[in-house]
GROMACS .gro file of C-alpha atoms in nm:
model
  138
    1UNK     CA    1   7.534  -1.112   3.631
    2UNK     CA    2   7.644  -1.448   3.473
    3UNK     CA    3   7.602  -1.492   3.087
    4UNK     CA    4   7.702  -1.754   2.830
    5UNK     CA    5   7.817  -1.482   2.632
    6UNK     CA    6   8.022  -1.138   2.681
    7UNK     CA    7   7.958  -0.836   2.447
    8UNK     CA    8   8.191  -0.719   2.202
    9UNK     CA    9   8.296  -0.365   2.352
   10UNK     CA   10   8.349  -0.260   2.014
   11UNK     CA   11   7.992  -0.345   1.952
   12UNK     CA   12   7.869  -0.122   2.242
   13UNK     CA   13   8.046   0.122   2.181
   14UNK     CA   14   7.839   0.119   1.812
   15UNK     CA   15   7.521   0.094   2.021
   16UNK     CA   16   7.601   0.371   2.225
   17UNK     CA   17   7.655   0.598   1.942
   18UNK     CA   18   7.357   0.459   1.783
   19UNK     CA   19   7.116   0.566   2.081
   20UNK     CA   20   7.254   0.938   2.034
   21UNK     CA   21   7.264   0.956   1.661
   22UNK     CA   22   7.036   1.241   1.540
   23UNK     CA   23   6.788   1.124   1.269
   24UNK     CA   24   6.550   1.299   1.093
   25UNK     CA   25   6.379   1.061   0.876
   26UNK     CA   26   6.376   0.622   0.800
   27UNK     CA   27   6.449   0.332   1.092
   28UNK     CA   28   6.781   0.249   1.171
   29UNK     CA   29   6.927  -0.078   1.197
   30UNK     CA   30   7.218  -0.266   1.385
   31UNK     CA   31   7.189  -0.639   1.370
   32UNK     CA   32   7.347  -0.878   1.598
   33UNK     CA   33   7.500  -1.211   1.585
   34UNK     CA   34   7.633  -1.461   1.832
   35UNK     CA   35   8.027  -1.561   1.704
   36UNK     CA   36   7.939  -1.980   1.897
   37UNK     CA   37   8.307  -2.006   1.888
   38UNK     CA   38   8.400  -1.701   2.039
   39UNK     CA   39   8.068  -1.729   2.269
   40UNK     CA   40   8.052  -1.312   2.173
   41UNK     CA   41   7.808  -1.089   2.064
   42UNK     CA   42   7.949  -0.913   1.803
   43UNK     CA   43   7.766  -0.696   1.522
   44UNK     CA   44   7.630  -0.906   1.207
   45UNK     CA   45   7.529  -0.592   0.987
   46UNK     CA   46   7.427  -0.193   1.026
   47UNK     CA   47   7.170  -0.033   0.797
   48UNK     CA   48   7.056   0.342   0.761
   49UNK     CA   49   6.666   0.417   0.620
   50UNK     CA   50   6.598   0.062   0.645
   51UNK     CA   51   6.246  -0.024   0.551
   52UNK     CA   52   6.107  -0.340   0.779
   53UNK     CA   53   6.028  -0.549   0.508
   54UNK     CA   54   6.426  -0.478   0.356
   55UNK     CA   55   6.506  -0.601   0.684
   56UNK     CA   56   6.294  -0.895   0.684
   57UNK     CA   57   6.447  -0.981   0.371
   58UNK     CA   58   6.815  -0.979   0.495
   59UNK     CA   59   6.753  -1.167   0.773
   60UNK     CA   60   6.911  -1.560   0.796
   61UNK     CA   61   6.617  -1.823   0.708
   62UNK     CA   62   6.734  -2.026   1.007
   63UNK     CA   63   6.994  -1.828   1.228
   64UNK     CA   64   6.862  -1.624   1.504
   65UNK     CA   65   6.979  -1.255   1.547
   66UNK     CA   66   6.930  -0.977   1.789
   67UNK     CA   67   6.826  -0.679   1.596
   68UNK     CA   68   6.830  -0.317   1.733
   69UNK     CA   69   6.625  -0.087   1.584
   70UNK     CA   70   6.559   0.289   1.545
   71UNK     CA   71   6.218   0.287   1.413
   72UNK     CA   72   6.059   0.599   1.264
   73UNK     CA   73   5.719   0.621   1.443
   74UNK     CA   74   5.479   0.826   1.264
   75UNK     CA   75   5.171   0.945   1.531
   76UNK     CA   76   4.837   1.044   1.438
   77UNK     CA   77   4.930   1.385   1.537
   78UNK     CA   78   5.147   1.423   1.304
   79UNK     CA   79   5.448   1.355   1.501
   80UNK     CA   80   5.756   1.184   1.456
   81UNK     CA   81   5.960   0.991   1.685
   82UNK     CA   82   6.235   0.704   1.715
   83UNK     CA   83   6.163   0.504   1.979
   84UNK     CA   84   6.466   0.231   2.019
   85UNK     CA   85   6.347  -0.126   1.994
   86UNK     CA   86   6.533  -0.454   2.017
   87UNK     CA   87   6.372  -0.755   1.871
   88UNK     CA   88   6.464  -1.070   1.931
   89UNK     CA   89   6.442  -1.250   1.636
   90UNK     CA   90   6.433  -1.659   1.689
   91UNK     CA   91   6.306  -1.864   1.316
   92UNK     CA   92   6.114  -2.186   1.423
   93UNK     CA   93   6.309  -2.372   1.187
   94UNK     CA   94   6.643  -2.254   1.388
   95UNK     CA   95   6.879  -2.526   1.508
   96UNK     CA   96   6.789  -2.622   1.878
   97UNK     CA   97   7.149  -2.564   2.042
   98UNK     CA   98   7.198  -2.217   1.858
   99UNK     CA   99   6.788  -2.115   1.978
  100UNK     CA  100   6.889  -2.202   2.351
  101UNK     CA  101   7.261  -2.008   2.342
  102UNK     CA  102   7.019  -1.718   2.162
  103UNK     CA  103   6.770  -1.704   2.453
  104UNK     CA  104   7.013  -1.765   2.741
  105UNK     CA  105   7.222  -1.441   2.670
  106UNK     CA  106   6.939  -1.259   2.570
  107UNK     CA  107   6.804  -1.064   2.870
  108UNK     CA  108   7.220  -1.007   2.870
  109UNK     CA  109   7.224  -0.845   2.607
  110UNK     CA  110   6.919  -0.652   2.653
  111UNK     CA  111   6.960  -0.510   2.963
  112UNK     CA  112   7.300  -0.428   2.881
  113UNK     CA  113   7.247  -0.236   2.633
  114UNK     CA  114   6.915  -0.070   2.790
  115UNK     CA  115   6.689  -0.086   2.490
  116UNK     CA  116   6.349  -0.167   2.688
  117UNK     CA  117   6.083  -0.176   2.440
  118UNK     CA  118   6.152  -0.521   2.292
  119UNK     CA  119   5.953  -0.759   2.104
  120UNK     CA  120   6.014  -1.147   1.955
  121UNK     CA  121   5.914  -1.261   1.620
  122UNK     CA  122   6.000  -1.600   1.454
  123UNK     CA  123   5.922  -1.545   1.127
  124UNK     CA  124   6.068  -1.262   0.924
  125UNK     CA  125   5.759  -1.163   0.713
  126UNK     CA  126   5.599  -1.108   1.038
  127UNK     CA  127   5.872  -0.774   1.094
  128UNK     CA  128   5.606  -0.522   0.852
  129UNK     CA  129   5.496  -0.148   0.953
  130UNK     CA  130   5.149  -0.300   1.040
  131UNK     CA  131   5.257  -0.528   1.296
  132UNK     CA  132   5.526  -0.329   1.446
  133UNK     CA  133   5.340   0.056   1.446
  134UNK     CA  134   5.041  -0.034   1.690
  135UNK     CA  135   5.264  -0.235   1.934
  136UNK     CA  136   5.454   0.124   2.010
  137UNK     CA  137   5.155   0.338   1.978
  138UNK     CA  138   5.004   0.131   2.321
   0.00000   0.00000   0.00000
């Protein structure tokens, strides 16, 4: 498949691990970042019991990221899961050449990494427990 941007292996590698990694309670993060120079994907920052709205606070104002996320599902049942989720996040107020080189290597990066649940926000505050809960209870 062609790309504008390779991977970091180093950064799959992380990912990989990341899928397997046992948890028993609070999401997971690993965010991603596009080195323009480089044209790589390489990681930006990793966070353990990460509340969203932590994460919504670290995120750039006007820099997209990918952001891969082990998100602590609680069911009505009772149950607890992690499903894996990659959001795209792209802010509105982003520079126009860095949103394009975001969205061209995203589907990349995605399938690459074989997180399928994914979602896009452009603004940060959106990322909250209510918005991001009933999308993975469908």
């Amino acid at each position: 498949m062609s790309t504008t941007c390779e991977i970091d292996p180093q950064l799959l590698e992380k990912i990989e691990a990341f899928r397997f990694s046992k948890r028993s309670q609070g999401s997971s993060v690993i965010v991603c970042k596009i080195n323009k120079d480089k044209l790589l994907i390489e990681m930006d920052s990793e966070e353990d019991a990460i509340e969203l709205e932590e994460l919504a606070e670290e995120l750039p104002e006007n820099i997209p990221r990918y952001i891969i996320l082990s998100y602590e599902l609680k069911h009505d049942d009772g149950r607890v899961s992690f499903p894996l989720v990659f959001l795209f996040y792209c802010p509105v107020g982003a520079n126009t050449q860095l949103r394009m080189l975001y969205a061209s290597a995203k589907t990349f990066f995605q399938n690459t990494t074989k997180v399928g649940k994914d979602f896009e926000i452009q603004d940060a505050e959106t990322l909250t427990d209510n918005w991001l809960r009933p999308k993975l209870l469908k």
